[in-house]
Short mmCIF file of C-alpha atoms in Angstrom, two decimals:
data_model
loop_
_atom_site.label_atom_id
_atom_site.label_comp_id
_atom_site.label_asym_id
_atom_site.label_seq_id
_atom_site.Cartn_x
_atom_site.Cartn_y
_atom_site.Cartn_z
CA MET C 35 216.93 25.21 35.42
CA THR C 36 219.94 26.20 33.09
CA ALA C 37 221.39 22.73 31.37
CA LYS C 38 225.23 22.56 31.96
CA ALA C 39 227.34 20.11 29.85
CA THR C 40 229.12 18.51 32.34
CA SER C 41 228.24 15.14 31.25
CA SER C 42 231.18 13.25 29.27
CA LEU C 43 230.67 11.24 26.16
CA THR C 44 232.19 8.24 25.74
CA GLY C 45 232.68 4.86 23.70
CA THR C 46 232.93 2.81 26.65
CA ALA C 47 229.83 1.32 27.39
CA THR C 48 228.49 -1.70 29.63
CA ALA C 49 229.93 -5.11 28.02
CA ALA C 50 227.60 -7.80 27.87
CA PRO C 51 225.47 -8.86 30.72
CA SER C 52 227.27 -10.60 33.18
CA THR C 53 226.80 -11.09 37.34
CA SER C 54 228.79 -7.75 37.90
CA ILE C 55 226.51 -5.79 36.30
CA PRO C 56 223.65 -4.22 38.35
CA PRO C 57 220.76 -6.20 37.70
CA GLY C 58 218.59 -2.72 37.52
CA ILE C 59 220.99 -2.02 34.71
CA THR C 60 221.04 -5.38 32.64
CA ALA C 61 217.16 -4.87 32.55
CA VAL C 62 217.03 -1.37 30.78
CA LEU C 63 219.85 -3.04 28.74
CA ASN C 64 218.04 -5.98 27.70
CA VAL C 65 215.50 -3.93 26.42
CA CYS C 66 217.78 -1.94 24.29
CA ARG C 67 219.76 -4.54 22.97
CA ARG C 68 216.46 -6.25 21.46
CA ILE C 69 216.02 -3.02 19.39
CA TYR C 70 219.75 -2.21 18.44
CA PRO C 71 221.23 -5.73 18.50
CA THR C 72 224.35 -4.61 16.39
CA GLN C 73 224.89 -1.43 18.72
CA PRO C 74 226.23 -3.42 21.84
CA ASN C 75 228.44 -0.45 22.55
CA PRO C 76 226.67 2.77 22.43
CA LEU C 77 227.97 6.08 22.90
CA GLN C 78 227.20 7.33 26.36
CA ALA C 79 227.03 10.22 28.26
CA SER C 80 227.86 10.01 32.21
CA PRO C 81 228.49 12.62 34.80
CA SER C 82 232.40 12.84 36.21
CA VAL C 83 230.71 12.38 39.80
CA LYS C 84 227.81 9.70 40.24
CA PHE C 85 225.12 11.39 41.96
CA TRP C 86 225.40 8.83 44.87
CA LEU C 87 229.19 9.82 45.25
CA GLY C 88 227.92 13.54 45.71
CA GLY C 89 227.68 14.66 42.33
CA PRO C 90 224.72 17.18 40.69
CA ASP C 91 223.30 14.61 37.85
CA PRO C 92 221.03 12.04 38.99
CA LEU C 93 221.05 9.71 36.03
CA ASP C 94 224.49 7.58 35.99
CA TYR C 95 224.17 7.04 32.17
CA ILE C 96 222.30 8.25 29.01
CA SER C 97 222.86 5.95 26.15
CA MET C 98 222.90 7.44 22.30
CA TYR C 99 221.69 4.66 19.67
CA LEU C 100 221.16 5.29 15.82
CA ASN C 101 217.77 4.59 14.76
CA ALA C 102 218.09 3.73 10.77
CA GLY C 103 214.45 4.50 11.10
CA ALA C 104 212.06 3.49 7.75
CA GLU C 105 211.50 5.73 5.01
CA HIS C 106 208.32 3.67 3.44
CA LEU C 107 206.83 4.41 6.94
CA ALA C 108 207.60 8.39 6.91
CA ILE C 109 210.28 7.93 10.04
CA PRO C 110 213.54 9.30 9.37
CA GLU C 111 216.75 8.59 10.91
CA HIS C 112 217.72 9.68 14.58
CA TRP C 113 219.13 9.47 17.59
CA HIS C 114 217.72 7.59 20.23
CA TYR C 115 218.67 9.08 23.72
CA VAL C 116 217.56 6.44 27.15
CA THR C 117 218.34 7.02 30.47
CA PHE C 118 219.35 4.99 33.10
CA GLY C 119 218.78 6.34 36.80
CA LEU C 120 215.61 6.86 37.13
CA SER C 121 214.77 3.71 38.25
CA ASP C 122 216.63 1.61 40.48
CA LEU C 123 219.42 0.24 39.00
CA TYR C 124 221.35 -0.99 42.11
CA GLY C 125 218.77 -2.33 44.65
CA ASP C 126 220.82 -1.21 47.83
CA GLY C 127 219.70 1.57 48.66
CA ARG C 128 222.31 3.83 47.24
CA ILE C 129 219.64 6.28 45.40
CA HIS C 130 216.56 4.93 45.65
CA PRO C 131 215.36 4.32 49.60
CA LEU C 132 215.00 0.68 50.15
CA GLU C 133 211.01 0.42 51.59
CA GLU C 134 209.00 -1.96 51.30
CA GLN C 135 205.99 -1.63 49.17
CA HIS C 136 202.74 -2.83 50.71
CA PRO C 137 199.83 -4.38 49.06
CA ASP C 138 197.44 -1.78 49.37
CA GLU C 139 200.26 1.13 48.68
CA MET C 140 201.24 -0.80 45.19
CA ASP C 141 200.33 -0.16 41.81
CA VAL C 142 197.65 -2.88 40.10
CA ASP C 143 200.60 -4.60 38.02
CA GLY C 144 202.69 -4.79 41.36
CA PRO C 145 205.88 -2.80 42.48
CA ILE C 146 207.87 -0.41 40.75
CA SER C 147 211.59 0.34 40.61
CA GLY C 148 212.70 3.71 41.98
CA PHE C 149 210.01 6.07 40.25
CA GLY C 150 208.85 3.46 37.97
CA PHE C 151 210.33 4.72 34.43
CA GLU C 152 213.23 5.64 32.76
CA LEU C 153 213.10 8.61 30.05
CA THR C 154 213.57 8.56 26.32
CA PHE C 155 214.44 10.95 23.54
CA ARG C 156 214.45 10.93 19.59
CA LEU C 157 216.09 13.79 17.75
CA LYS C 158 216.24 13.51 13.74
CA ARG C 159 219.87 13.25 12.60
CA ALA C 160 220.98 15.90 10.80
CA ALA C 161 222.44 15.59 7.28
CA GLY C 162 226.15 14.05 7.99
CA GLU C 163 225.88 14.00 11.12
CA LEU C 164 228.50 11.09 12.40
CA THR C 165 228.20 11.72 16.22
CA PRO C 166 224.54 12.55 18.20
CA PRO C 167 224.38 15.71 19.65
CA LEU C 168 225.07 16.00 23.63
CA TRP C 169 222.91 18.90 24.66
CA PRO C 170 219.63 15.93 25.18
CA ALA C 171 221.64 14.64 27.37
CA ASP C 172 222.17 17.79 29.57
CA PHE C 173 218.02 18.48 28.71
CA LEU C 174 217.36 14.94 30.50
CA GLN C 175 219.63 15.43 33.21
CA ASP C 176 217.41 18.79 34.06
CA LEU C 177 214.15 16.80 33.48
CA ALA C 178 215.68 13.97 36.13
CA ARG C 179 216.84 16.88 38.74
CA TYR C 180 213.17 18.16 38.67
CA ILE C 181 211.59 14.54 39.33
CA PHE C 182 214.18 13.79 41.81
CA SER C 183 213.78 16.98 43.73
CA SER C 184 209.75 17.28 43.33
CA SER C 185 209.25 13.50 43.54
CA ASN C 186 206.56 14.24 40.70
CA VAL C 187 206.64 11.54 38.06
CA PHE C 188 206.30 11.79 34.46
CA VAL C 189 203.33 9.85 32.49
CA PRO C 190 202.24 9.48 28.95
CA GLY C 191 199.95 12.86 28.17
CA ASP C 192 201.84 14.98 30.52
CA HIS C 193 203.34 18.46 29.06
CA VAL C 194 206.24 20.56 30.53
CA SER C 195 206.13 24.06 29.97
CA TRP C 196 209.87 24.62 29.49
CA HIS C 197 210.01 28.26 27.84
CA ARG C 198 213.42 27.66 26.30
CA ALA C 199 214.56 25.91 23.32
CA LEU C 200 215.28 22.54 24.29
CA ASP C 201 218.66 22.81 22.63
CA GLY C 202 219.78 24.81 25.74
CA GLY C 203 221.82 27.72 23.21
CA GLU C 204 221.60 31.13 24.31
CA ASN C 205 221.32 32.14 20.71
CA SER C 206 219.07 29.32 19.31
CA GLN C 207 216.41 30.18 17.60
CA SER C 208 214.20 27.06 17.69
CA LYS C 209 210.83 27.24 18.29
CA ILE C 210 210.78 23.33 19.97
CA GLN C 211 210.61 25.05 23.53
CA HIS C 212 208.36 22.74 25.30
CA VAL C 213 207.97 19.13 25.97
CA LEU C 214 204.72 16.72 26.16
CA MET C 215 205.63 13.03 27.38
CA THR C 216 204.36 9.73 25.61
CA THR C 217 205.00 6.11 26.16
CA ASP C 218 208.17 4.87 23.65
CA PRO C 219 206.93 3.60 20.89
CA GLN C 220 209.55 0.48 20.61
CA MET C 221 210.46 -0.10 24.25
CA ALA C 222 208.63 -2.20 26.03
CA ARG C 223 207.96 -2.21 29.77
CA VAL C 224 210.07 -4.19 31.87
CA VAL C 225 210.40 -6.20 35.09
CA SER C 226 213.51 -5.99 36.97
CA PRO C 227 214.58 -7.48 40.66
CA SER C 228 213.71 -4.08 42.06
CA GLY C 229 210.28 -3.83 40.40
CA ARG C 230 208.67 -2.51 37.04
CA VAL C 231 210.16 0.31 34.57
CA GLU C 232 208.20 2.08 31.95
CA PHE C 233 209.76 3.93 29.33
CA VAL C 234 208.69 7.59 28.90
CA GLN C 235 209.15 9.39 25.61
CA ALA C 236 210.19 13.05 25.90
CA VAL C 237 208.66 14.75 22.57
CA GLY C 238 209.87 18.78 21.94
CA VAL C 239 206.63 20.81 20.83
CA CYS C 240 206.52 24.32 19.57
CA LYS C 241 204.37 26.79 22.09
CA GLU C 242 201.34 26.50 19.61
CA GLU C 243 201.09 22.75 20.62
CA LEU C 244 201.73 22.71 24.18
CA GLU C 245 199.12 24.96 23.94
CA ALA C 246 196.67 22.81 22.36
CA ALA C 247 197.75 20.20 24.74
CA GLN C 248 197.10 22.51 27.99
CA HIS C 249 193.10 23.62 26.29
CA TRP C 250 192.37 19.98 25.14
CA ASN C 251 194.92 16.94 26.38
CA GLY C 252 198.08 15.78 25.62
CA ARG C 253 197.49 11.98 24.31
CA GLY C 254 194.92 13.68 21.52
CA VAL C 255 197.80 16.15 20.33
CA LEU C 256 200.49 13.42 20.67
CA GLU C 257 197.82 11.84 18.22
CA LEU C 258 198.23 14.64 16.06
CA LEU C 259 201.44 15.28 16.19
CA ARG C 260 201.72 11.20 15.01
CA SER C 261 199.99 11.85 12.17
CA CYS C 262 201.85 14.50 10.71
CA LYS C 263 204.21 12.77 8.99
CA THR C 264 206.62 16.32 8.63
CA ALA C 265 205.91 17.03 12.28
CA CYS C 266 207.23 14.30 14.35
CA GLY C 267 205.46 11.03 12.71
CA PRO C 268 204.87 7.57 14.27
CA MET C 269 207.67 7.78 16.36
CA TRP C 270 207.15 10.93 17.79
CA ILE C 271 210.71 12.13 16.59
CA THR C 272 212.05 15.77 17.94
CA ASP C 273 213.32 17.71 14.97
CA ILE C 274 214.93 20.82 16.80
CA ARG C 275 214.64 22.55 13.25
CA ARG C 276 211.02 22.55 12.97
CA ASP C 277 209.94 26.07 12.12
CA ARG C 278 206.26 25.57 11.89
CA SER C 279 203.23 23.44 13.90
CA ILE C 280 201.08 21.10 13.13
CA PHE C 281 198.71 23.50 12.95
CA GLU C 282 200.82 25.56 10.00
CA LEU C 283 201.29 22.36 8.18
CA ASP C 284 197.53 21.38 8.33
CA SER C 285 194.79 23.68 9.41
CA HIS C 286 192.36 20.96 9.80
CA LEU C 287 194.26 19.74 12.91
CA ALA C 288 193.05 23.03 14.69
CA LEU C 289 189.62 21.98 14.06
CA SER C 290 190.09 18.50 15.31
CA VAL C 291 191.90 19.99 18.53
CA GLN C 292 188.48 22.16 18.98
CA ASP C 293 186.52 19.30 18.21
CA GLY C 294 187.99 17.28 21.24
CA ILE C 295 187.59 20.00 23.46
CA ASN C 296 183.95 20.63 22.74
CA ARG C 297 183.42 16.35 23.46
CA ASP C 298 186.25 15.83 26.28
CA GLY C 299 186.83 19.13 27.88
CA SER C 300 190.50 19.74 29.11
CA ASP C 301 192.44 17.51 31.38
CA LEU C 302 194.35 20.43 32.69
CA SER C 303 193.44 20.84 36.41
CA GLY C 304 195.66 23.66 37.29
CA VAL C 305 198.91 25.83 36.78
CA SER C 306 201.33 27.90 38.73
CA CYS C 307 201.61 31.18 38.28
CA SER C 308 201.93 34.47 39.73
CA CYS C 309 198.47 35.27 41.48
CA ARG C 310 196.43 36.97 44.31
CA TRP C 311 193.36 37.84 45.66
CA THR C 312 191.85 40.28 47.93
CA GLU C 313 188.81 40.50 49.80
CA ILE C 314 186.55 43.78 48.85
CA ARG C 315 185.07 44.28 52.46
CA ARG C 316 181.50 46.09 52.06
CA HIS C 317 181.22 49.66 52.63
CA LYS C 318 184.99 50.14 53.04
CA HIS C 319 187.55 51.29 51.06
CA SER C 320 190.05 49.32 52.94
CA ARG C 321 191.78 45.93 51.42
CA SER C 322 193.20 42.92 52.77
CA GLY C 323 194.09 39.90 51.40
CA ARG C 324 196.96 37.45 50.64
CA SER C 325 198.65 35.35 48.05
CA LEU C 326 197.70 32.31 47.03
CA SER C 327 199.09 28.76 45.51
CA LEU C 328 199.46 25.15 46.12
CA SER C 329 203.16 23.32 45.72
CA ASP C 330 201.46 20.11 44.72
CA THR C 331 198.96 19.59 42.01
CA ASN C 332 198.05 15.92 43.26
CA GLN C 333 196.59 17.86 46.28
CA ILE C 334 194.36 19.76 44.52
CA ARG C 335 193.27 16.61 43.35
CA ALA C 336 193.05 14.21 45.89
CA ALA C 337 191.10 17.00 48.21
CA LEU C 338 188.20 17.66 45.61
CA GLN C 339 187.96 14.00 45.19
CA ASN C 340 187.77 13.15 49.09
CA GLY C 341 186.59 16.40 50.54
CA LEU C 342 188.45 19.29 52.11
CA ALA C 343 191.25 18.17 54.43
CA ASP C 344 189.29 20.76 57.08
CA ASN C 345 185.45 20.66 56.34
CA ASP C 346 184.77 22.27 59.53
CA PRO C 347 182.48 25.19 59.26
CA SER C 348 184.08 26.89 61.74
CA HIS C 349 187.64 27.01 59.68
CA ILE C 350 185.83 28.54 56.96
CA LYS C 351 185.39 31.78 56.09
CA PHE C 352 182.85 33.39 53.71
CA LEU C 353 183.78 36.37 51.53
CA ASP C 354 181.36 38.97 50.26
CA SER C 355 183.35 39.82 47.63
CA VAL C 356 187.35 39.34 45.81
CA HIS C 357 189.76 40.80 43.45
CA LEU C 358 191.66 38.24 41.64
CA SER C 359 194.86 39.54 39.92
CA PHE C 360 196.96 37.33 37.37
CA ASN C 361 199.68 37.66 35.30
CA GLN C 362 199.25 37.51 31.65
CA GLU C 363 199.96 33.67 30.64
CA ALA C 364 197.66 32.63 33.50
CA GLY C 365 195.00 35.09 32.34
CA SER C 366 194.92 33.61 29.12
CA LEU C 367 194.21 30.39 30.63
CA LEU C 368 190.99 31.65 32.17
CA GLY C 369 188.71 30.40 29.06
CA LEU C 370 190.24 27.18 29.25
CA ALA C 371 189.41 26.68 33.00
CA LEU C 372 186.12 27.96 32.19
CA CYS C 373 185.11 26.40 28.96
CA GLY C 374 187.61 23.07 29.06
CA ARG C 375 186.93 22.68 32.87
CA LEU C 376 184.05 23.83 34.28
CA LEU C 377 181.30 23.49 31.62
CA HIS C 378 182.43 19.54 31.67
CA GLY C 379 181.67 19.75 35.51
CA ARG C 380 185.40 20.22 36.74
CA HIS C 381 187.49 22.72 38.76
CA PHE C 382 190.59 24.59 37.98
CA THR C 383 193.38 25.53 40.30
CA PHE C 384 195.41 28.55 39.54
CA ARG C 385 198.67 28.09 42.26
CA ASN C 386 200.93 30.71 43.37
CA VAL C 387 204.59 30.31 42.53
CA THR C 388 205.97 31.34 46.21
CA THR C 389 203.56 30.22 48.83
CA ASP C 390 201.14 27.35 49.65
CA HIS C 391 198.11 28.44 48.70
CA ALA C 392 195.56 28.34 45.85
CA ILE C 393 192.47 29.73 43.75
CA THR C 394 190.49 27.07 42.65
CA PHE C 395 187.19 27.79 40.31
CA VAL C 396 184.57 24.91 41.29
CA ALA C 397 181.58 23.94 39.09
CA GLU C 398 178.52 23.04 40.50
CA GLU C 399 178.87 19.61 39.85
CA VAL C 400 182.36 19.49 42.24
CA ARG C 401 181.35 17.93 45.14
CA GLY C 402 183.60 17.89 48.96
CA THR C 403 183.96 21.96 48.62
CA ALA C 404 183.33 24.57 50.95
CA VAL C 405 181.44 26.92 48.63
CA SER C 406 177.61 26.72 47.59
CA ARG C 407 175.44 28.38 45.49
CA GLU C 408 174.00 30.46 48.27
CA ARG C 409 177.46 31.24 49.50
CA PRO C 410 180.14 30.78 46.59
CA LEU C 411 182.94 32.62 47.91
CA ALA C 412 185.24 31.06 50.57
CA VAL C 413 188.67 30.72 52.17
CA ALA C 414 189.64 27.15 53.84
CA GLY C 415 192.74 27.45 55.36
CA ASN C 416 194.98 29.02 52.67
CA TRP C 417 192.55 27.74 49.88
CA LEU C 418 190.45 30.71 48.13
CA GLN C 419 187.29 28.73 46.82
CA VAL C 420 184.94 30.50 43.69
CA TYR C 421 181.56 28.54 43.05
CA LEU C 422 180.39 29.54 39.80
CA GLN C 423 177.42 28.27 37.94
CA GLU C 424 176.66 27.59 34.13
CA LYS C 425 175.10 30.62 33.03
CA ASP C 426 177.85 32.86 35.26
CA ILE C 427 180.55 30.80 33.47
CA MET C 428 179.33 31.25 30.08
CA GLU C 429 179.23 35.37 31.08
CA MET C 430 182.45 35.18 31.92
CA ALA C 431 184.07 32.93 29.11
CA ALA C 432 182.64 35.43 26.66
CA ASP C 433 184.05 38.78 28.50
CA VAL C 434 187.62 36.85 29.10
CA ARG C 435 187.86 35.59 25.38
CA VAL C 436 189.87 38.65 24.35
CA LEU C 437 192.90 37.26 26.66
CA THR C 438 193.49 34.99 24.19
CA MET C 439 194.13 37.51 21.26
CA PRO C 440 198.02 39.08 22.14
CA GLU C 441 197.39 41.65 19.39
CA LYS C 442 194.78 43.09 21.73
CA PHE C 443 196.16 42.80 25.04
CA LEU C 444 196.84 46.11 27.05
CA PRO C 445 199.39 46.55 29.99
CA TYR C 446 196.15 45.41 32.15
CA ARG C 447 192.62 44.59 31.54
CA LEU C 448 189.65 44.80 34.76
CA PHE C 449 187.03 42.70 34.46
CA SER C 450 184.15 43.24 36.68
CA TRP C 451 180.66 40.92 37.48
CA PRO C 452 178.98 42.73 39.91
CA ASN C 453 176.44 39.93 40.36
CA LEU C 454 178.76 37.62 41.47
CA ARG C 455 180.67 39.77 43.62
CA LEU C 456 184.20 39.40 41.58
CA ASN C 457 186.70 41.17 40.18
CA VAL C 458 189.34 40.22 37.98
CA THR C 459 192.76 42.04 37.05
CA VAL C 460 195.36 40.48 34.21
CA CYS C 461 198.79 42.37 34.28
CA LYS C 462 201.51 41.44 31.83
CA ASP C 463 204.05 39.64 34.28
CA GLU C 464 206.52 36.40 34.41
CA THR C 465 205.22 33.74 32.77
CA LEU C 466 203.51 30.56 34.19
CA PHE C 467 206.23 28.01 35.26
CA ALA C 468 206.41 24.50 34.38
CA ILE C 469 204.56 21.80 36.46
#
């Protein structure tokens, strides 16, 4: 998804609330005006053709405010971007369907408006900068397109593997190439006639900080970013020019991450990647198999919590041994899957990026699976499951630790555990897709 500078910067913002302004817009504007009472007419980025008229950009508006910060709190001046369009702005079905929310489908806090949230973004103001840069508006439109196309929503603690500079420049040297999601520290939840609206702030981070969030959890890393005044500070302000991670700025923070992993495990339950499996048949050289993945992370979580959708023994095939193949970035997460997930009694899934299949490693404590100690390898439908005991997890984790050392990575590596009837190959390949 490539950012397109299709939005137009205008100085004509929505006027004071009146009966002519749609109620969803009024609700979001009221939150903004409580924070910025002296900026009733902020600059706005708005697509030339609205989404509901056939345009490509889902967001109707992105307002841009100047936040003065607070020097005594280590909060620098910054631009504050607020989206309009992920929540139901109009309440007439032109974008978000008018569907009655039954009590058993509602959130505990009542109905939600549209997707239930708007995005925000805070960008550190450069010296002498008189107007807000437009690239964050394009970046937020990209995020919105993903949300509309996938129906996946963001919640605080989520991460997005962006794999390119957020400012979108082909020649950009910025290290800020990924995103964590948090609650906007100033914008409180609002209830519009269509339902509740939260404000989820996108925070630009570098590769090392993303990896820490993957190996531990996003909430923990966000607190470390907040505590580091020279990184994001207490309001999680993105500095697109920041060239050092928080672990380079404060070496003690790496220990905090490791302590967190040891204590909490990892919240990451799966990744989209290049992966496949091949059944190894005893006494035969021929192999047959197929690519694996899963299209929706929520399907994995729901299936493992509620039991397999198809747990009929007649539909389950037990395998004698398998050979798994992963790309390099997926391979680098094998240690996370083993130590951060399985050792804490959880599961981890590698989803193929092109087909509707998956490979799931499960610990002994996970219930509702097709595998067991007696039959550790099984295929249920299009889902390969690999059962591992604690001693096996420890053995594998020790062996794959080398995959986290890029300087020691070869074009491919082969790992073999005959006692588990399991082989794994890790090859240099394309990077993981954002999920």
